[in-house]
CSV table of C-alpha atoms in Angstrom, one decimal:
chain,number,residue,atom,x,y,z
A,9,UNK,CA,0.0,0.0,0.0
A,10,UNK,CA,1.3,3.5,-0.7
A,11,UNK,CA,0.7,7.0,-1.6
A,12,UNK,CA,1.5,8.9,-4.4
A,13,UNK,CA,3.0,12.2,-3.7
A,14,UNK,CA,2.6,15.6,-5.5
A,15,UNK,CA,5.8,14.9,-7.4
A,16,UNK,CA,4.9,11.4,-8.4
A,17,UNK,CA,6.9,9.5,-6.4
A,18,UNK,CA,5.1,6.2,-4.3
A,19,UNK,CA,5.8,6.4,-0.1
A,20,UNK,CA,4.9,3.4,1.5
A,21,UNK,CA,1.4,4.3,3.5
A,22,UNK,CA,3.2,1.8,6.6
A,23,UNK,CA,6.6,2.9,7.7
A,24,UNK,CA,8.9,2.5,10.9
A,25,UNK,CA,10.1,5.2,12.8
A,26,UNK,CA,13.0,4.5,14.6
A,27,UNK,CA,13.2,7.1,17.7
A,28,UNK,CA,14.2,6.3,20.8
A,29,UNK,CA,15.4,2.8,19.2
A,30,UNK,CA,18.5,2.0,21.5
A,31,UNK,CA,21.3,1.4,19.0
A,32,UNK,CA,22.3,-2.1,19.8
A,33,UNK,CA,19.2,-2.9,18.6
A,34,UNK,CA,18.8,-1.2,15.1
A,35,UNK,CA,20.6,-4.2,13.0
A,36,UNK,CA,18.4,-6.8,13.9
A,37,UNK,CA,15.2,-4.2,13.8
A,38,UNK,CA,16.0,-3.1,10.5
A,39,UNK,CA,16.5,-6.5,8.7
A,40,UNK,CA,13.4,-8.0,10.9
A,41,UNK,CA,11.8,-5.6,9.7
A,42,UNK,CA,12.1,-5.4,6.1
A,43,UNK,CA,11.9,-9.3,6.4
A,44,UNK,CA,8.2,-8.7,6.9
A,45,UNK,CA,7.5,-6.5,4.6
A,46,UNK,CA,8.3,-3.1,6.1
A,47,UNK,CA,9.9,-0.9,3.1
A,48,UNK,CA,9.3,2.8,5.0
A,49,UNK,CA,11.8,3.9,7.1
A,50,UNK,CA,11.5,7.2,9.6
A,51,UNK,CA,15.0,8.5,10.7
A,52,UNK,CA,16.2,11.7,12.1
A,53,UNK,CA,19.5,13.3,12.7
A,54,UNK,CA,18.0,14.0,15.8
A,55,UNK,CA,17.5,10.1,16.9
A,56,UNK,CA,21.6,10.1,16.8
A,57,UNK,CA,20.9,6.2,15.4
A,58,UNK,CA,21.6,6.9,11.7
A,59,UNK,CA,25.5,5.3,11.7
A,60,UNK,CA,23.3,2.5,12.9
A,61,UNK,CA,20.8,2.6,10.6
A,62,UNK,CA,23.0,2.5,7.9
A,63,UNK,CA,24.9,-0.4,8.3
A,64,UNK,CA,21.9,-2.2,8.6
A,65,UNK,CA,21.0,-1.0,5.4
A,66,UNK,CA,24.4,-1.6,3.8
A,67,UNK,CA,23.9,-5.5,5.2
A,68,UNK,CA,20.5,-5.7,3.6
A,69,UNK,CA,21.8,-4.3,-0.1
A,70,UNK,CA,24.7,-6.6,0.4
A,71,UNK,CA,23.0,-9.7,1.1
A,72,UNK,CA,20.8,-8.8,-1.6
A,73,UNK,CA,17.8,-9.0,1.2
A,74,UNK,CA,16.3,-5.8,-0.7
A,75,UNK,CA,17.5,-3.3,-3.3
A,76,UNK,CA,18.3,-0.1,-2.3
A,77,UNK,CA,15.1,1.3,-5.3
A,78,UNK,CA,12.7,-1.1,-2.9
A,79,UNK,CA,13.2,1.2,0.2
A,80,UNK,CA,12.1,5.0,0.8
A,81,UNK,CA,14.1,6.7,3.8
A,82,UNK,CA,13.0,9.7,5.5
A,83,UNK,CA,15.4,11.9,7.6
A,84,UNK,CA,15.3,15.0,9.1
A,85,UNK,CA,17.2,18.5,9.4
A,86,UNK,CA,17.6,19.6,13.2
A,87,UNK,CA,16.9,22.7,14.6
A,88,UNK,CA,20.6,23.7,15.1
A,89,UNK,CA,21.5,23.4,11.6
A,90,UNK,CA,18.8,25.4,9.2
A,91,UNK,CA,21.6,27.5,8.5
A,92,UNK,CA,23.5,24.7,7.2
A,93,UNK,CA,21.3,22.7,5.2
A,94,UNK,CA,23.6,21.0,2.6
A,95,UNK,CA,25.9,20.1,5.5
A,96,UNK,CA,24.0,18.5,7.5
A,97,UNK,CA,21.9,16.5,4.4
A,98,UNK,CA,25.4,15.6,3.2
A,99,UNK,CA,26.2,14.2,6.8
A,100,UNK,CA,23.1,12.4,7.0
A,101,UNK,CA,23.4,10.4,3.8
A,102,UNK,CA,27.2,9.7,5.0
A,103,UNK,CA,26.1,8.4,8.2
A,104,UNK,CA,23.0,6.3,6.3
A,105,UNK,CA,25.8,5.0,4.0
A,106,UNK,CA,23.1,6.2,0.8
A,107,UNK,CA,23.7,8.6,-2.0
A,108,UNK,CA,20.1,9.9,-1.9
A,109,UNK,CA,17.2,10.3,0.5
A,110,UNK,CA,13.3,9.5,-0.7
A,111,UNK,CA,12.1,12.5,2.1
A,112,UNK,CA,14.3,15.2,4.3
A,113,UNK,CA,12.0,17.2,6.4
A,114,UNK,CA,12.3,20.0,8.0
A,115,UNK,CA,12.1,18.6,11.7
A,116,UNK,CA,10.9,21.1,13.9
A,117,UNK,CA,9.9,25.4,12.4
A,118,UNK,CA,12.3,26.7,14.4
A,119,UNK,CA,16.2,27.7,13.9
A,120,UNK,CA,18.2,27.4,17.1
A,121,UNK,CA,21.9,27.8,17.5
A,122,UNK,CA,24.3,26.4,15.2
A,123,UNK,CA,26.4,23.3,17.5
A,124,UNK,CA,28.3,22.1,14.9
A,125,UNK,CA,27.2,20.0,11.6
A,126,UNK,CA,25.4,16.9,13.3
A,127,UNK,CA,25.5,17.3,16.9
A,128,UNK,CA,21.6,17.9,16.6
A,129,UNK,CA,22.3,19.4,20.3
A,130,UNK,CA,19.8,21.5,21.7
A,131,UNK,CA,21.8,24.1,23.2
A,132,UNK,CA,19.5,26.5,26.1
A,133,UNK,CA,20.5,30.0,27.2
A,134,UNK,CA,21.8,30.8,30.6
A,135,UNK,CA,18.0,31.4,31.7
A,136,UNK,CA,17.5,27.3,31.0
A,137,UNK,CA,15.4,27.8,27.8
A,138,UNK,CA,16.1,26.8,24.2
A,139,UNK,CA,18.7,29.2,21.8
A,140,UNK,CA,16.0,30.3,19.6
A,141,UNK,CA,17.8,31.8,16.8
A,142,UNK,CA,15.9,34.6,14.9
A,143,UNK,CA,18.3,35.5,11.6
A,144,UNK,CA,17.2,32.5,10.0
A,145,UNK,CA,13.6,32.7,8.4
A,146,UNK,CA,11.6,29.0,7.5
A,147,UNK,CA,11.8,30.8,3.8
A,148,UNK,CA,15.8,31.1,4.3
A,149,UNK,CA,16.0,26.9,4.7
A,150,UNK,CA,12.8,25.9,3.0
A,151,UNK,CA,15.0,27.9,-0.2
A,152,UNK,CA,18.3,25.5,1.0
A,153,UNK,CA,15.7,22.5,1.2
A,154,UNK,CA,15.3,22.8,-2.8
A,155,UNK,CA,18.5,23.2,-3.9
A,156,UNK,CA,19.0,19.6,-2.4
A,157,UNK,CA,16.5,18.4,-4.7
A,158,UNK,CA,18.4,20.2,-7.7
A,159,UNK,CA,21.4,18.6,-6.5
A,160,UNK,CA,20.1,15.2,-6.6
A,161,UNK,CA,20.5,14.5,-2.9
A,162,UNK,CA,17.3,14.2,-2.7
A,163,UNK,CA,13.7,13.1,-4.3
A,164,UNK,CA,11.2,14.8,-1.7
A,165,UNK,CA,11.5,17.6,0.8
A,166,UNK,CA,8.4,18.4,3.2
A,167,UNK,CA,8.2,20.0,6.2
A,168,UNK,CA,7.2,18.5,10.3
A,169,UNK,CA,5.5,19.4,12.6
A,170,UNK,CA,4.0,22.8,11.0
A,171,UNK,CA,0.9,24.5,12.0
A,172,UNK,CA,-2.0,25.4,9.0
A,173,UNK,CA,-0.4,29.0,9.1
A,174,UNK,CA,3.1,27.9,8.5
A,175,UNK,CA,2.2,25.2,6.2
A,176,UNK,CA,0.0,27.6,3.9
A,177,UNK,CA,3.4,30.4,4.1
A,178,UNK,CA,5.1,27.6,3.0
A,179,UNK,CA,3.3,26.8,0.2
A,180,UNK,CA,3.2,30.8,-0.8
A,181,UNK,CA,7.2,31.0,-0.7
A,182,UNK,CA,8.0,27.3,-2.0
A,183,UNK,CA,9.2,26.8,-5.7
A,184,UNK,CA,9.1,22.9,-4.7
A,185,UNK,CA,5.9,22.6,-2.6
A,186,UNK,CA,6.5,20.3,0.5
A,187,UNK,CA,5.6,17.0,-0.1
A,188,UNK,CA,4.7,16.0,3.0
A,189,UNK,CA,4.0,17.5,6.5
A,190,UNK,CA,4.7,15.1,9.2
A,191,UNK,CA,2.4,15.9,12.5
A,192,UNK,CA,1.7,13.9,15.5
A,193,UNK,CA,-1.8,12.9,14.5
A,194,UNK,CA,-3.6,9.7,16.6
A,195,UNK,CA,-7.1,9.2,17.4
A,196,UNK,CA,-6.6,11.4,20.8
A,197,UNK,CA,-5.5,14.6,19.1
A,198,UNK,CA,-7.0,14.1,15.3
A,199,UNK,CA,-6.3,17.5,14.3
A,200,UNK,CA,-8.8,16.9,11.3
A,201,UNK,CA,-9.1,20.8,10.1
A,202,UNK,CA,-4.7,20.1,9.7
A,203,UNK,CA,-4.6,17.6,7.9
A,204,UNK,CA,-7.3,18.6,5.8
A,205,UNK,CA,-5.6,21.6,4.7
A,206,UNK,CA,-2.8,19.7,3.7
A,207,UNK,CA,-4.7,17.3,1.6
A,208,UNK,CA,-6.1,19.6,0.2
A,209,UNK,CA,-3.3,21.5,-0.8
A,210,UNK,CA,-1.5,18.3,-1.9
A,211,UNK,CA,0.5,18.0,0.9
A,212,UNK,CA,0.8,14.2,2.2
A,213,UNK,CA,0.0,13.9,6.0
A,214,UNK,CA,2.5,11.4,7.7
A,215,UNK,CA,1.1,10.8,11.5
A,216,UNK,CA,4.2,10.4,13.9
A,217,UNK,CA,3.3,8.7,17.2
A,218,UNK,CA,-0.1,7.2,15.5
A,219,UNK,CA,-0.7,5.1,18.7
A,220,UNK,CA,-0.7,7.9,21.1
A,221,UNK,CA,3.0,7.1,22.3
A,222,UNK,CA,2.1,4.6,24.1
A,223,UNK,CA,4.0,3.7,27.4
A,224,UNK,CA,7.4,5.2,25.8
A,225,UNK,CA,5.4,8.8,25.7
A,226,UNK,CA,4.0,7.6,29.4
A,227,UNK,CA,6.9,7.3,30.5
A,228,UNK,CA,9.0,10.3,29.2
A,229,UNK,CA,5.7,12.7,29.3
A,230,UNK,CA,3.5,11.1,31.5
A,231,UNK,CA,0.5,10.8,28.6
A,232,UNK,CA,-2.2,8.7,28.5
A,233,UNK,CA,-2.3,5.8,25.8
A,234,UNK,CA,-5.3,5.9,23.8
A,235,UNK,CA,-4.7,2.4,23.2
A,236,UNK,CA,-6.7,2.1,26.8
A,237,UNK,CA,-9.6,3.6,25.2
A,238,UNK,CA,-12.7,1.4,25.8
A,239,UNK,CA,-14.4,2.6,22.3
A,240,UNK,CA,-10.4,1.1,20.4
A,241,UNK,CA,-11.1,-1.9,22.7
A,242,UNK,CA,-14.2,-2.8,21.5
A,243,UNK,CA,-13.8,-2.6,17.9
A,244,UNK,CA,-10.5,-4.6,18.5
A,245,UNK,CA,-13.1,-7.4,20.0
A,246,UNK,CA,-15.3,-6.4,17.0
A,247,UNK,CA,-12.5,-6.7,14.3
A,248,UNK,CA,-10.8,-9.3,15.6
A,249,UNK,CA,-7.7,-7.1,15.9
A,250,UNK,CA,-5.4,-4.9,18.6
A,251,UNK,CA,-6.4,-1.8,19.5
A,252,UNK,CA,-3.1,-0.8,17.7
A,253,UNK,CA,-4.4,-2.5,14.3
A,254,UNK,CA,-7.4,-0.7,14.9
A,255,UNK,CA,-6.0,2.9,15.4
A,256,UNK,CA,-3.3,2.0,12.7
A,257,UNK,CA,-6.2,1.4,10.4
A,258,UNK,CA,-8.1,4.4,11.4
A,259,UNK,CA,-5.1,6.4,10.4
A,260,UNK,CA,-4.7,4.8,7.1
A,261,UNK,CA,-8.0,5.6,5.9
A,262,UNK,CA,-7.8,9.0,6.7
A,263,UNK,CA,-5.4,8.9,3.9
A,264,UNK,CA,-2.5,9.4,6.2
A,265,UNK,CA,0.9,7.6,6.5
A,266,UNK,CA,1.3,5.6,9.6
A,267,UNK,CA,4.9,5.0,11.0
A,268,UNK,CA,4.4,3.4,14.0
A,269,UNK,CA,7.5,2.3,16.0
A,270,UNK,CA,8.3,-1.1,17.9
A,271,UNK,CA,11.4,-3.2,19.2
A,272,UNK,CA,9.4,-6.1,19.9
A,273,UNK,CA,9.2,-8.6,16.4
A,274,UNK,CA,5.6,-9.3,17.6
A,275,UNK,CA,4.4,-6.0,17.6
A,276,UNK,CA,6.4,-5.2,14.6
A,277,UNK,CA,4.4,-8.3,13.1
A,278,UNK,CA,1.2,-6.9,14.4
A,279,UNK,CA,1.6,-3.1,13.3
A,280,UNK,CA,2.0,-4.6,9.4
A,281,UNK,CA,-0.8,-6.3,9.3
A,282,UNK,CA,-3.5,-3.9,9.0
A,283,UNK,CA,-4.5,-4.2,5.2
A,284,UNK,CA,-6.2,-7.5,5.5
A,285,UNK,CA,-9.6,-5.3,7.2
A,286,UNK,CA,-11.6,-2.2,6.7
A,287,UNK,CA,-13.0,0.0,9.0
A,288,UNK,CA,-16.6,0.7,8.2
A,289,UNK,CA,-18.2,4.3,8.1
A,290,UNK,CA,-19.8,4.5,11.1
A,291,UNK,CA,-16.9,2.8,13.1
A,292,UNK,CA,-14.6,5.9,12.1
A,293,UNK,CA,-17.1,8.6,12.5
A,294,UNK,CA,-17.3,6.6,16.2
A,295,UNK,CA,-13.5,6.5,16.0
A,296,UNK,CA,-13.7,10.5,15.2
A,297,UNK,CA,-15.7,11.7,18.5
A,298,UNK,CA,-13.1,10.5,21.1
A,299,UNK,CA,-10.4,13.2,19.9
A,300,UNK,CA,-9.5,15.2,23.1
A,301,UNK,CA,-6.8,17.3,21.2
A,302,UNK,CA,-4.6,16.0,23.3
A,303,UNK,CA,-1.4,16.1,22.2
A,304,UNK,CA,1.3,13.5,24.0
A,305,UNK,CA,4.7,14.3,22.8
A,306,UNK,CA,6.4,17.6,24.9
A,307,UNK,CA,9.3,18.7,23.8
A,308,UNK,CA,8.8,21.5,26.4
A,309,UNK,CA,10.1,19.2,28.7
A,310,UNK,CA,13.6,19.4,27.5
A,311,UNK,CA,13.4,23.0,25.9
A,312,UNK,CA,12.0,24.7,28.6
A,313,UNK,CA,9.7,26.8,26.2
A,314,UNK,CA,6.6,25.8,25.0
A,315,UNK,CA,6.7,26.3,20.8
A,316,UNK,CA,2.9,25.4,20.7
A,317,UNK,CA,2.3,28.3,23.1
């Protein structure tokens, strides 16, 4: 199952995102993976796992598991280096051992202090909140974003984590309109006007943490899991499915790109297998009236500014 973009190119509708995966892990996790199908992968410079990440892609292409054309790899530019876009794209595709990227986003809309090409740091001021660096407009590296595509770096650029507002100034400014815009989206903060808009628009919606976070997002923000919803638990009972497969599928046929993120093979299993059922119209209007608009992932926590303020 995929997507088309505005461009033409096909992204996988399933991905993995591989935050917060501990880096011992990411060899067998990456070849587990794609041994079950997976062909979507969701890095980050940020995630500090791409070294990782790319070997396990080198042993895949080597083995001849999978061709390098089969697999469509996201990663991301970090805050600290929108003034040094080629740079930092340049040390992501070293680090992920590929000569081209399917997707870089723009991570986060915000410049913060330069730290050095690849340090993704997050570097706070003396008062404990984050270097928010204002001589570097979103047009400024949105403009640096396209010149990677000209360069052949890379297929698709889109932007993360942007409002409506920023996402409709960047369409105005863009010579290459984002391709995607990837937004926490789950069935406890739907943020349906969003992603309309950028449907609309022809910007692809990718949700990040599309089953609420979980216990990892329990544990670092102290969320709830929607996965605990009774409504999700029933029409798991109903469908035969996880509450997981269900909110998976929910996201899917909003036309949204699911990337979903495990370390256990059976879950990995589980998330995959969410094609072989459909949701029917009245289960996702259900589905639709337990959004709370409540969002789960903080980075307020470690920034010590809220940027959703």
């Amino acid at each position: 199952m995929a997507i088309t973009l505005n461009n033409g190119f096909k992204m996988p509708i399933i991905g993995l995102g591989v935050w917060r995966m501990q880096r011992q892990e990411i060899r067998d996790l990456i070849l587990n993976s794609i041994k079950i199908g997976y062909r979507h992968f969701d890095c980050a410079a940020d995630y500090k796992n791409e070294a990782e990440v790319g070997e396990a892609l080198k042993e895949a292409f080597d083995s001849g598991l999978v061709k390098r054309e089969d697999l469509f790899i996201t990663t991301k530019l970090w805050n600290s280096d929108h003034g040094h876009v080629l740079e930092a794209c340049k040390d992501s595709l070293k680090k992920l051992q590929l000569n081209y990227l399917d997707l870089y986003l723009v991570h986060f809309p915000v410049a913060t202090r330069h730290t050095g090409v690849g340090t993704t740091d997050s570097a706070l001021g003396d008062d404990g909140v984050l270097d928010i660096d204002t001589s570097i407009s979103l047009e400024t590296t949105w403009h640096a974003m396209e010149e990677l595509v000209s360069l052949g770096l890379v297929r698709s650029i889109g932007i993360s984590n942007y409002d409506i507002f920023l996402a409709r100034d960047c369409l105005a400014y863009s010579k290459i309109k984002p391709a995607v815009n990837q937004i926490e989206t789950h069935p406890y903060f739907q943020r349906d006007s969003l992603v309309k808009f950028c449907q609309k628009h022809g910007v692809s919606v990718t949700a990040h943490t599309p089953l609420g976070g979980a216990a990892a997002n329990t544990e670092w923000f102290g969320s709830v899991s929607c996965l605990d919803d009774q409504i999700l638990k029933g029409l798991a009972e109903k469908y035969k499915k996880t509450a997981a497969q269900i909110a998976l599928r929910w996201g899917i046929q909003r036309n949204t790109v699911v990337i979903p993120k495990s370390s256990k093979l059976e879950r990995l299993k589980e998330n995959f297998q969410v094609s072989d059922f459909g949701l029917s119209k009245e289960d996702m209007e259900l589905i639709g009236s337990i959004d709370k608009k409540y969002r789960t992932n903080q980075p307020a926590k470690f920034w010590g500014i809220d940027l959703y303020a």
